[in-house]
Short mmCIF file of C-alpha atoms and ligand atoms in Angstrom, two decimals:
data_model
loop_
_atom_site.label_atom_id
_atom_site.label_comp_id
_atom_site.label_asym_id
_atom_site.label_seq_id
_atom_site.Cartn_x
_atom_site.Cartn_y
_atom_site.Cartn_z
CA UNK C 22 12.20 -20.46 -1.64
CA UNK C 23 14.48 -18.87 -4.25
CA UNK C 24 16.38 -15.29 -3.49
CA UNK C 25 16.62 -13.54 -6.85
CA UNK C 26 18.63 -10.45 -6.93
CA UNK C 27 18.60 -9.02 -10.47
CA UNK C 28 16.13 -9.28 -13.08
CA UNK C 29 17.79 -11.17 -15.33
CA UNK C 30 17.68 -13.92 -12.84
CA UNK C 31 13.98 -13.43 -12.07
CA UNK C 32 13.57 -13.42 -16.34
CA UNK C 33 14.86 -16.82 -16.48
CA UNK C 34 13.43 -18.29 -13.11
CA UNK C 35 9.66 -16.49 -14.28
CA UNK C 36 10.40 -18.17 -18.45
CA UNK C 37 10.89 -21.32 -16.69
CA UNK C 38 7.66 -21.03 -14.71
CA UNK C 39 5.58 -19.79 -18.08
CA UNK C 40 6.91 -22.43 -19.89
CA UNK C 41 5.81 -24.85 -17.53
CA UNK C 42 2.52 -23.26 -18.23
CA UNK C 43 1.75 -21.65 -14.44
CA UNK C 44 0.50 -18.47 -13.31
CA UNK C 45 2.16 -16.46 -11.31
CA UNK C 46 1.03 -14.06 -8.79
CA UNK C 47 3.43 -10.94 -7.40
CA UNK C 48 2.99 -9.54 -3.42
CA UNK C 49 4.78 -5.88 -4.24
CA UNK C 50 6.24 -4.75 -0.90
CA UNK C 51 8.70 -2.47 0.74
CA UNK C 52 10.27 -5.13 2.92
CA UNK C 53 9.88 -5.02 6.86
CA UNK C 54 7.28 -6.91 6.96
CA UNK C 55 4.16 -7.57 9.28
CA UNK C 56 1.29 -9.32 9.20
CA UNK C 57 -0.91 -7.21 6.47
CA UNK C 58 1.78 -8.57 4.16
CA UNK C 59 1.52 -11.78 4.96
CA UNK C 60 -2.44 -11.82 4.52
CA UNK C 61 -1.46 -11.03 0.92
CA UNK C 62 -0.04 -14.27 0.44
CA UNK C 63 -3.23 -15.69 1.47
CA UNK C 64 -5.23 -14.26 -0.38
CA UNK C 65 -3.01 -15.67 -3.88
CA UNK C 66 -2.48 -18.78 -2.82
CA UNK C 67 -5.79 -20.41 -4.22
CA UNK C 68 -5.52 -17.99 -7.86
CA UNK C 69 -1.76 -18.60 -9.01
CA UNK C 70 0.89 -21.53 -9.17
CA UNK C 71 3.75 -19.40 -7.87
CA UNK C 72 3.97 -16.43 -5.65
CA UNK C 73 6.82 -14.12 -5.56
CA UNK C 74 7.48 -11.39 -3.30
CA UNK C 75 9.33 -8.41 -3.99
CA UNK C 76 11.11 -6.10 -1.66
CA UNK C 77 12.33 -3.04 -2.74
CA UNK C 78 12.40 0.54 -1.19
CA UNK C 79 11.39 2.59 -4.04
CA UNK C 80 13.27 6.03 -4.10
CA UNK C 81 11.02 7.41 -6.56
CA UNK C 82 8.32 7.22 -4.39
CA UNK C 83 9.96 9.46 -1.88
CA UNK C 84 10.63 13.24 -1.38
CA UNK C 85 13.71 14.59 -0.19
CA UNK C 86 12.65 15.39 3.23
CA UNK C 87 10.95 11.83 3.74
CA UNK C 88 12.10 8.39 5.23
CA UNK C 89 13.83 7.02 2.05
CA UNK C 90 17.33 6.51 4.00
CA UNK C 91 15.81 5.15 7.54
CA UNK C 92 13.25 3.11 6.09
CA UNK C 93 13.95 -0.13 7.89
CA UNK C 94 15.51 -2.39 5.86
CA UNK C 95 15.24 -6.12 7.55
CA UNK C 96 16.08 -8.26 5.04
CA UNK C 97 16.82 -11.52 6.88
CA UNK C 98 13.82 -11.01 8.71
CA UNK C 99 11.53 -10.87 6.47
CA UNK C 100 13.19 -13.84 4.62
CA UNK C 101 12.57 -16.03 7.60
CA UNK C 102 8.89 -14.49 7.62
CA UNK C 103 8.39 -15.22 3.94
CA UNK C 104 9.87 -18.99 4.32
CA UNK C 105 7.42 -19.75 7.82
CA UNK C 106 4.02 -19.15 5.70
CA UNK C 107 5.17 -21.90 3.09
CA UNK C 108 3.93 -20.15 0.69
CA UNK C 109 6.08 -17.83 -0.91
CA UNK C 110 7.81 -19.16 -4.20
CA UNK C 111 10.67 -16.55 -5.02
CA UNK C 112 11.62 -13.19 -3.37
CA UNK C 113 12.77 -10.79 -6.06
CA UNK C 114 15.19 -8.57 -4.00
CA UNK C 115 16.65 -6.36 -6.72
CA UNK C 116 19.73 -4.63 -5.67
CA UNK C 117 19.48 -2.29 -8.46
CA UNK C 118 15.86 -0.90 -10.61
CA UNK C 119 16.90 2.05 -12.24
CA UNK C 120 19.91 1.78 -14.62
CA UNK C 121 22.06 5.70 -15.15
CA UNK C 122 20.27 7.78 -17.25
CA UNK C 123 16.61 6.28 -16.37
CA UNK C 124 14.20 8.86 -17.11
CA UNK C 125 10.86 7.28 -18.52
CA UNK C 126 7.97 7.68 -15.55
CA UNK C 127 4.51 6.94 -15.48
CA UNK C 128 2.39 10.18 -14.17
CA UNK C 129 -1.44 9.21 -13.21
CA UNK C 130 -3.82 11.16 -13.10
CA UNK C 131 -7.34 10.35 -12.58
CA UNK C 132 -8.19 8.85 -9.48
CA UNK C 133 -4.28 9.98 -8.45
CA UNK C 134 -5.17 13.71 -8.03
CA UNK C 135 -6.39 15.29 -4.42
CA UNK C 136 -5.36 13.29 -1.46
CA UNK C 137 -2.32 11.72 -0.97
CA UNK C 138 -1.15 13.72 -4.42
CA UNK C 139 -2.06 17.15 -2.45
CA UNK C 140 0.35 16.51 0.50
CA UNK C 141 2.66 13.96 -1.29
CA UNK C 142 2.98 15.32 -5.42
CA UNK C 143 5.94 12.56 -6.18
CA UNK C 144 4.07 9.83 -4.61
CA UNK C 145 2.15 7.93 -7.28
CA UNK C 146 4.30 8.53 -10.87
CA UNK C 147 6.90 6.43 -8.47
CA UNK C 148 4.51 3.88 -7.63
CA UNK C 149 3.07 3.53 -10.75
CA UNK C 150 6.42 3.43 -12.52
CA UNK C 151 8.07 1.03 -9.92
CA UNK C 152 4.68 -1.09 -9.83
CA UNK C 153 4.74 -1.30 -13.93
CA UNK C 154 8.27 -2.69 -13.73
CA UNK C 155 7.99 -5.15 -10.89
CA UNK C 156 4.64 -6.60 -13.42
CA UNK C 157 7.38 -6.33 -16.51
CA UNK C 158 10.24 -8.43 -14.42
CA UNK C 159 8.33 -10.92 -12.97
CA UNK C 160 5.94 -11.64 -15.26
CA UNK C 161 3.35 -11.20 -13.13
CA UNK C 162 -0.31 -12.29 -13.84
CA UNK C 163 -1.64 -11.75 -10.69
CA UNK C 164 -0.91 -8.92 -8.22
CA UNK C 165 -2.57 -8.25 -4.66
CA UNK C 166 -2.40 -4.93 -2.94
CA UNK C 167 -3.56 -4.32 0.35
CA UNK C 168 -6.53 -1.48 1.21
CA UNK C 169 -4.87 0.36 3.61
CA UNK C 170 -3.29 2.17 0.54
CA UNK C 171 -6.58 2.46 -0.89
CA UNK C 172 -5.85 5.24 -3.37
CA UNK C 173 -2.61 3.85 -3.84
CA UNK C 174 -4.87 0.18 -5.16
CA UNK C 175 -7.30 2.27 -7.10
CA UNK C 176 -4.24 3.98 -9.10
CA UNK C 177 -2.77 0.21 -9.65
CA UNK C 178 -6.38 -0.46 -11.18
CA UNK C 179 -6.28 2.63 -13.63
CA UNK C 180 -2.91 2.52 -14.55
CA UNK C 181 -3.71 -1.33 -15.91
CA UNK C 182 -6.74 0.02 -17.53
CA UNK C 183 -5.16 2.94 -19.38
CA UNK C 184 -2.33 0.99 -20.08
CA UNK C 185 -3.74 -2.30 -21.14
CA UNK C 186 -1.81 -4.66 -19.29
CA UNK C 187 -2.66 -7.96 -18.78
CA UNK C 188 -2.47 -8.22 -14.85
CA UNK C 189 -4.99 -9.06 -12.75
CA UNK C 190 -5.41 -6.81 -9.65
CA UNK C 191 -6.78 -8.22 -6.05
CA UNK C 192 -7.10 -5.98 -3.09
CA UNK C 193 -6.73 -7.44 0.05
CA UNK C 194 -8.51 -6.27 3.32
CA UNK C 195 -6.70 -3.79 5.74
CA UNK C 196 -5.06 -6.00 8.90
CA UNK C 197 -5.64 -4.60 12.29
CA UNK C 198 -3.68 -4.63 15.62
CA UNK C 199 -6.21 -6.19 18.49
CA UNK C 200 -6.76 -2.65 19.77
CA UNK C 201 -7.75 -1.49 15.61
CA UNK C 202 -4.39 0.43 14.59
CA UNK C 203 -4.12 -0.53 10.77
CA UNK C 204 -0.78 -2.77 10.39
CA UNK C 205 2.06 -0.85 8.70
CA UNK C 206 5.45 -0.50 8.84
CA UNK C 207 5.59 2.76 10.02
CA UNK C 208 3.75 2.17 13.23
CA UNK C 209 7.37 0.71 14.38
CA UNK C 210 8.51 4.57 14.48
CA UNK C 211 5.58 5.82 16.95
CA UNK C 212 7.16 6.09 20.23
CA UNK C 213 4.92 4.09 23.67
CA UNK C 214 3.15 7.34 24.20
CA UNK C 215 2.44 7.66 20.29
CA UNK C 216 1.18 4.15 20.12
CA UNK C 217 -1.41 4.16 22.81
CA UNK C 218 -2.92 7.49 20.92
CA UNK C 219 -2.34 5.99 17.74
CA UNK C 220 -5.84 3.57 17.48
CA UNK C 221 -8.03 6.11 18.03
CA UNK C 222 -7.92 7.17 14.56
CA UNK C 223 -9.84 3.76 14.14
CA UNK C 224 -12.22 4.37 16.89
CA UNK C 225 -12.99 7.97 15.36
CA UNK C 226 -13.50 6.12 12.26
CA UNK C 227 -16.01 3.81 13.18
CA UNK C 228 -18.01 6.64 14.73
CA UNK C 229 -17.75 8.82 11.83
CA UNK C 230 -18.86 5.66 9.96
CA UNK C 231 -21.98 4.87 11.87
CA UNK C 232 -23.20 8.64 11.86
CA UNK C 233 -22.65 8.73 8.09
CA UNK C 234 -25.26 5.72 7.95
CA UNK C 235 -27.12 7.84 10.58
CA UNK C 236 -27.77 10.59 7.89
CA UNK C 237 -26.26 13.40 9.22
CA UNK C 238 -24.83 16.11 6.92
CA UNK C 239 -21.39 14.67 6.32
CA UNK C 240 -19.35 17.93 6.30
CA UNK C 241 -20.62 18.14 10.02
CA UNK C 242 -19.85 14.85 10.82
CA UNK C 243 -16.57 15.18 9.10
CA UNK C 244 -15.44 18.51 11.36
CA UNK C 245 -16.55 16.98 14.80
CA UNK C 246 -14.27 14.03 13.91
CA UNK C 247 -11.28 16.07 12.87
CA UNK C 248 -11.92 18.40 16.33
CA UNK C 249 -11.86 14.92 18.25
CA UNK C 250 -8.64 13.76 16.18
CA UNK C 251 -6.86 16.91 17.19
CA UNK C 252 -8.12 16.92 20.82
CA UNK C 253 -7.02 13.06 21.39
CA UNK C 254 -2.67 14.77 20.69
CA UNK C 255 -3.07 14.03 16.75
CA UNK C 256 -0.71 16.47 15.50
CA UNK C 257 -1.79 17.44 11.76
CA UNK C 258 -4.47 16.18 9.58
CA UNK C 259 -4.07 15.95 5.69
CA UNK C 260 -7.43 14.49 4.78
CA UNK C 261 -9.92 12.67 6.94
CA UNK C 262 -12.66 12.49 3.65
CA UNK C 263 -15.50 10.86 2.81
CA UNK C 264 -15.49 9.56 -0.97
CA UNK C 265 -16.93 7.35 -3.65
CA UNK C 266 -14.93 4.30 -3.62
CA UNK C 267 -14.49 3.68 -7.35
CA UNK C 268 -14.05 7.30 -8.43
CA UNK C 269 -12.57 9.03 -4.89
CA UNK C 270 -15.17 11.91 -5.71
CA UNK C 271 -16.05 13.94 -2.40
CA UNK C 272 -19.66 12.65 -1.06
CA UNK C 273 -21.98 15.07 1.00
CA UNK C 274 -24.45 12.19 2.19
CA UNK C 275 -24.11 8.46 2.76
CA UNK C 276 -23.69 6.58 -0.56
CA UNK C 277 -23.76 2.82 -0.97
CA UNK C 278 -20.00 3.08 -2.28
CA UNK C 279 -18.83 5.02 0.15
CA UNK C 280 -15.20 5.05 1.84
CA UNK C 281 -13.67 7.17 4.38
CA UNK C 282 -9.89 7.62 3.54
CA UNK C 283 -7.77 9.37 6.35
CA UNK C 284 -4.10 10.41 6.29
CA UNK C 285 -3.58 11.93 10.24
CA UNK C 286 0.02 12.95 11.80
CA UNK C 287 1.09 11.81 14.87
CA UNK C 288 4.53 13.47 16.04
CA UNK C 289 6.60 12.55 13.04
CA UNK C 290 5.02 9.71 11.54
CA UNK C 291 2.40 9.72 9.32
CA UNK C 292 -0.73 6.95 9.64
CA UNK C 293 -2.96 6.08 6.67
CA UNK C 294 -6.14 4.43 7.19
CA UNK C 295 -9.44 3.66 5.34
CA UNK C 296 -12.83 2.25 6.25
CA UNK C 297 -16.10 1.27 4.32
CA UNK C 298 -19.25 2.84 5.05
O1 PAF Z 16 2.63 -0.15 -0.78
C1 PAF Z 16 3.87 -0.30 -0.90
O2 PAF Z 16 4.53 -0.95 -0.07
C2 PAF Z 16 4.58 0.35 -2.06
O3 PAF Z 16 4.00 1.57 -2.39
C3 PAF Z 16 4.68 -0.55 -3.30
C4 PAF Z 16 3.33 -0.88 -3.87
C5 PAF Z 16 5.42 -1.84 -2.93
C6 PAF Z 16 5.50 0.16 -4.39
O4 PAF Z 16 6.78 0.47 -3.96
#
């Protein structure tokens, strides 16, 4: 398993591997990882030749008041992770992205507006910009993102749509604790107390899910579950929505496409979460 640190030695490690005629597939991540990452391995290593993983903390994709400085950073961890499935090809570590003066972004719109954008406005133009440069300095031809960050994998999809590049996307299904917390980094800042609150987001979910099948009037169904949230020592709710899953539009009734997307507080840390219905 190679360690590249700069792009110029991921160029010459990814024109060896195109030369050689073999298709590479990219696992974008933050670094500390868990098991969801992992899956996303699996799920490339019957559709390319190589996988690389790539670790960086993206400070574009942070505001000032977020984690950006004590997002946990566990480097030689996740190396020994990476090396134990066997299947990962290359981490691409880059110590540096954005030379001095950067200032070309990528702002999506679309299926990037309400949601995360309402509560987080910085969030996707540095996801989309970091995620079209990882695809330009790998030479990626084959990406996976997981669905926990399912507005997050629906902007991926646009932005290579609107921007015609040649990348195919995969989503990956959301990994779950035994108990149905939603794997994520961030679950390793929810205190003992948090953590034993934390899954019933999931449980809610499932509920909410089965009485939207049921053919109740979703906006009721919707309230009672955000009452419940609160009432189980949820701090804050952002969204807890029910949607179309291509085009994130708000449904009122159950819809064959539909997806319930959920962004809930819990004391300082903030859980995501999604669920087909
Ligand atoms: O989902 C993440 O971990 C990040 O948003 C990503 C896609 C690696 C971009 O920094």
């Amino acid at each position: 398993m190679k360690i590249l640190r700069n792009k110029h030695e991921m160029a010459a490690q990814f024109a060896l591997w195109k030369k050689a005629g073999l298709r590479i597939g990219i696992v974008p991540t933050m670094g500390n990882l868990h098991n969801g990452h992992l899956s996303l391995l699996d799920v490339l290593d019957a559709r390319a030749d190589k996988i690389i993983t790539t670790i960086y903390v993206n400070p574009l994709q942070f505001a000032p008041d977020e984690d950006f400085n004590v997002y946990p950073r566990t480097h030689e961890e996740d190396f020994a992770k990476l090396r134990e499935t066997g299947k990962c090809d290359a981490i691409f570590i880059p110590e540096q992205m954005y030379e001095d003066g950067h200032a070309t972004t990528i702002q999506p719109a679309g299926v990037a507006l309400g949601y995360e954008t309402e509560f987080r406005p910085h969030f996707f133009e540095g996801v989309a910009t970091i995620v079209h440069k990882l695809f330009q300095q790998t030479g990626a031809d084959i990406a996976v993102f997981g669905e926990k960050d399912y507005q997050q994998l629906q902007v991926i999809k646009q932005m290579v749509t609107d921007l015609d590049l040649s990348v195919e996307i995969l989503a990956s299904p959301t990994i779950r604790e035994a108990d149905g917390l939603a794997m994520s980094s961030r679950n390793g800042y929810l205190t003992p107390a948090e953590r034993q609150i934390a899954p019933i987001l999931y449980q809610v979910m499932q509920e909410t899910a089965d009485q939207i099948r049921g053919g109740k009037p979703v906006d009721t169904i919707l309230s009672q579950a955000c009452r419940k949230i609160l009432a189980s020592g949820f701090s804050a709710i952002d969204y807890f929505s029910y949607c179309d899953a291509q085009t994130l539009a708000n449904a009122d009734s159950h819809i064959e496409t539909g997806m319930l997307l959920a962004a809930i507080h819990l004391g300082n840390v903030r859980l995501i979460d999604q669920l087909k219905v």
